[in-house]
Amino acid sequence: MQRYLFSRLAQSLLILIGLLIIVFFMVRVTGDPASLMMSREASPESIAAFRHKMGFDRPLIVQFWDFLTHVVVGDFGNSLHFKTPALPLLLERLPATVELATIGLIMAMLIAIPLGLIGGFNPGSSIDSIGRGLALLGQSIPNFWLALILILFFAVKLRWFPSFGRDEFKSVILPAFVIGLPTMGQLVRMTRSAVLEIRGEDFVRTAHSKGLEPRVIYIKHVLRNVAVMLVSVIGVQYSYMLGGSIYIEAVFAWPGMGQLTEQAIGWRDFTLVQAIAVFGSVVVLAINLLTDVAYALIDPRIRYGD
Amino acid sequence: MAKVLEVKDLVTKFYTLDGVVHAVNGVSFDLDEGETLAIVGESGCGKSVTMLSLLGLIPSPPGKVERGNAFFSGGTGRCDLLQLAAPELRDVRGGQIGFVFQDPISSLNPILTVGEQIAESLTRHLGLTREQAHRRAIKLLEEVGIPEAAQRYDSYPHHFSGGMRQRVMIAIAISCSPSIIIADEPTTALDVTVQAQIVDLFKRLRDMIGMAIIWITHDLGVVAGLAERVLVMYGGRVAEVALVDDLYERPQHPYTHGLLGALPRIDTDGSRRLVSIDGTPPDLLIPLVRCPFAPRCAYAFERCWEEIPQLMPAGIQHQVACFYDIERGGPRSG
Amino acid sequence: MATREPPPPQAADSLLDVERSFGQRLAYAGRFLWRDRSGMIGLVLFLVVVAAALFAPQISPYNPLAQNLRDSKIPPAWYQGGSLDYLFGTDNLGRDIFSRIIYGTRVSLTVGFFGVLIAGTLGLVLGAIAGYVGGRVDSIIVGGVNMVLSLPYLLFVVFIASILGRSLINVILIFGITDAPIFARVTRGEVLRIRESGYIESAISVGARSGRIIFDHILPNLIGPLITLATFEMSRMIFYEAGLGFLGLSVPPTVPSWGNMLAAGRKYLTSSPWIATFPGLAIMFTSLGMNLLGDWLRDVLDPRLRRSRK
């Protein structure tokens, strides 16, 4: 298992390096990062001064080395808008996003997994139809639009929930539900198909041929294997939700990294946008790595793999 | 000798989107105590479905056992397996009839230890405690030839080779000293050398426990040294049943002829060509109204296209479902 | 109670079964479509969207760009104060929402179609090279694919779009390039599977050349999975394009696209909710149709992935 985890760690580091290369060159792909970052009305002189100040007039390789050595120690440069280091700005916003995504994930799991299990064990039943309908809607409804509709209905009309902000606990319900909706749809599908797949496995037939009680077969042979399959799915979904936070936080004025992203784009604060891209990816890579650890812990094929 | 299993007129169908698949179309046979019966035929001829039907293991829906009886005389008296309620049938499964499946790789649960997978059968049927089941499972692992059984109890299936996993499957099947073991192509997925070891293991266990064996295969070569009788299936029906030597010496069904022709023989000169039977297996979506083999049969005449041949006596303990008498070279009398 | 899949009935082979004639395959697909009502709904929804895009000038009652400030924020026809002149009402600049929805299909379908075309072509080439050549080339391509797929997709698309600026071409390129790895992965998997199945070896052994092998044996087998994937990915791109538009990062604000309409409507959510409602519904029904269509295609084209049915 150690070797497995070590190789996954090495892979993550490689991906991180690739990511830094992409980010570095994307900022420069338009040819002139200085005019990209300055307002459109800026005079040529001030752009030139800015270019020199940011070091964009140095050779690319020097700039890249500079970028790399700074990022490694957590220095993402100063935000153009706030004129302060970018990383603390991000770290300040991280808890709100983690809270939103985590509650969203839990809500999605609480609704989706039971529906998927029931659907998988009783394909064609009415609960299965409900689950599949929900899965389809979760995939098809643009959640940033649903966010608007829910605000209109539950916050403006019924006044059950606040329409924006992060004050009382009630305020997390709507955004968490909306951010979890696509995940909910995916999870219903995945759980259902995992159950159907495992139920069709030869080893489940073996279990039946041993004369075991159906309850024992479902819990010991089917559900445990379904759980193994779902762990990796849930990890991936969690990282999708962090991405989705850009829209949802913008709509609900939820003070997390997603809202900061939207604001930074509006301010043309590209050092901040760049920092978010790198930092967000690091968070996602870390989640993937944790998922792999969890996966290794519950799946003996990896735990005791050679 | 006492019959341990009598199957009469078994019919199993699958109701799929593409139509009704007539998988088993009236199969009858019986099995003596301690006897080894081989069931041979091409894939899709209904051999596996027949066995799974007996124990309620076909997927339902879409599968359904439509008709038939399967009288089983086990430890608790005589009963019809097809009429049993689910809980009683579960007592028979694994307790009195053991199963060994074709693919040992996929037939074991990858996330449970092999010992646990043997032990759960013991606690279920023999009411053993966890410790008793643990000890007995280790003994069973030893009996099927797994070295260092006590340590291997806690191994997971992926640590075992295909042959070793099949030994574990066999240990599960014999764990409750069943009256019958149904082995569904147990050697097909294995290397040739391992195949021979598994066949030997079955022989040894048969002598030790005295259970009857139903050995499903499409490989007539394996059958000769193991089985006493052979049942040949085609198109979801029994084509021919005979003692093994009798079948090899005087096969009565044109299909059996073809199968034996297709068998590469080591005992004759090695140059003998592998003969395959022309034509394709029957389309099981079409209900059976004639001899299923007629379209591929060199001897088929009018009657073969008009009615379904029933099993007819063709010697001592020898029955064949064919209107044509190959030995006499004309329609069978009677 | 028991759970084995049934033995595959012989008539239930794939639509792409090489043994079958084109007519037989078509009849099979038709039969399948008729039985699968949700697939039928998906196809109809998709065709409606395509028709709206093709015949937008004929269908639309107004020029989607024509502003009429005197008639701004008129509610839909069935609301109080609405009129049949503007079926779905008008937006803050008095533009007809129905006409803008109709023209919006053009942006969505253009992005979806060309995005998938680029992603599919790139992915097909990369995946086929990786699977066919193998060795070091394979490891490099697989490494790149895995890398892109493990990045937070949405964050990256937003990041790149914010740098490149608002234009249709940019949006198409962003989706076309970032989505190629998925096509590459599927293509590579299929190529490897086909290689392993052994009939490539037999084709080589009878002296077929590489080009022939690719065109005769590999491509026909790829069509099924790739068409299915393309449907789902196109739906995803339409979805994400609207998302970018919502953030003000897609096509220029003057272009009538569903995402831009949503972004504008968001500002008038409480006073004129219909401005944001209709583009959202349009995205939803398009996406719904394509997902249903994709599910159906997967069932028909790729029997290995066939859903379990009653």
Short mmCIF file of N, CA and C in Angstrom, two decimals, chain A residues 63 90 124 166 192 269 299:
data_model
loop_
_atom_site.label_atom_id
_atom_site.label_comp_id
_atom_site.label_asym_id
_atom_site.label_seq_id
_atom_site.Cartn_x
_atom_site.Cartn_y
_atom_site.Cartn_z
N GLN A 63 11.33 34.39 -15.87
CA GLN A 63 10.03 34.63 -15.25
C GLN A 63 9.46 33.34 -14.67
N LEU A 90 -7.03 34.14 -0.02
CA LEU A 90 -7.68 32.87 -0.35
C LEU A 90 -8.00 32.08 0.91
N GLY A 124 -37.29 -0.43 -11.73
CA GLY A 124 -38.61 -0.37 -12.30
C GLY A 124 -39.68 0.02 -11.28
N ARG A 166 -24.01 34.87 4.57
CA ARG A 166 -23.65 33.72 5.39
C ARG A 166 -23.71 34.16 6.84
N ARG A 192 -27.14 3.46 -8.08
CA ARG A 192 -28.05 2.52 -8.70
C ARG A 192 -27.28 1.54 -9.61
N ASP A 269 -8.32 41.39 -11.76
CA ASP A 269 -7.22 41.12 -10.83
C ASP A 269 -6.63 39.74 -11.18
N ASP A 299 -10.30 -1.03 0.42
CA ASP A 299 -10.25 -2.07 -0.61
C ASP A 299 -9.01 -2.93 -0.43
#
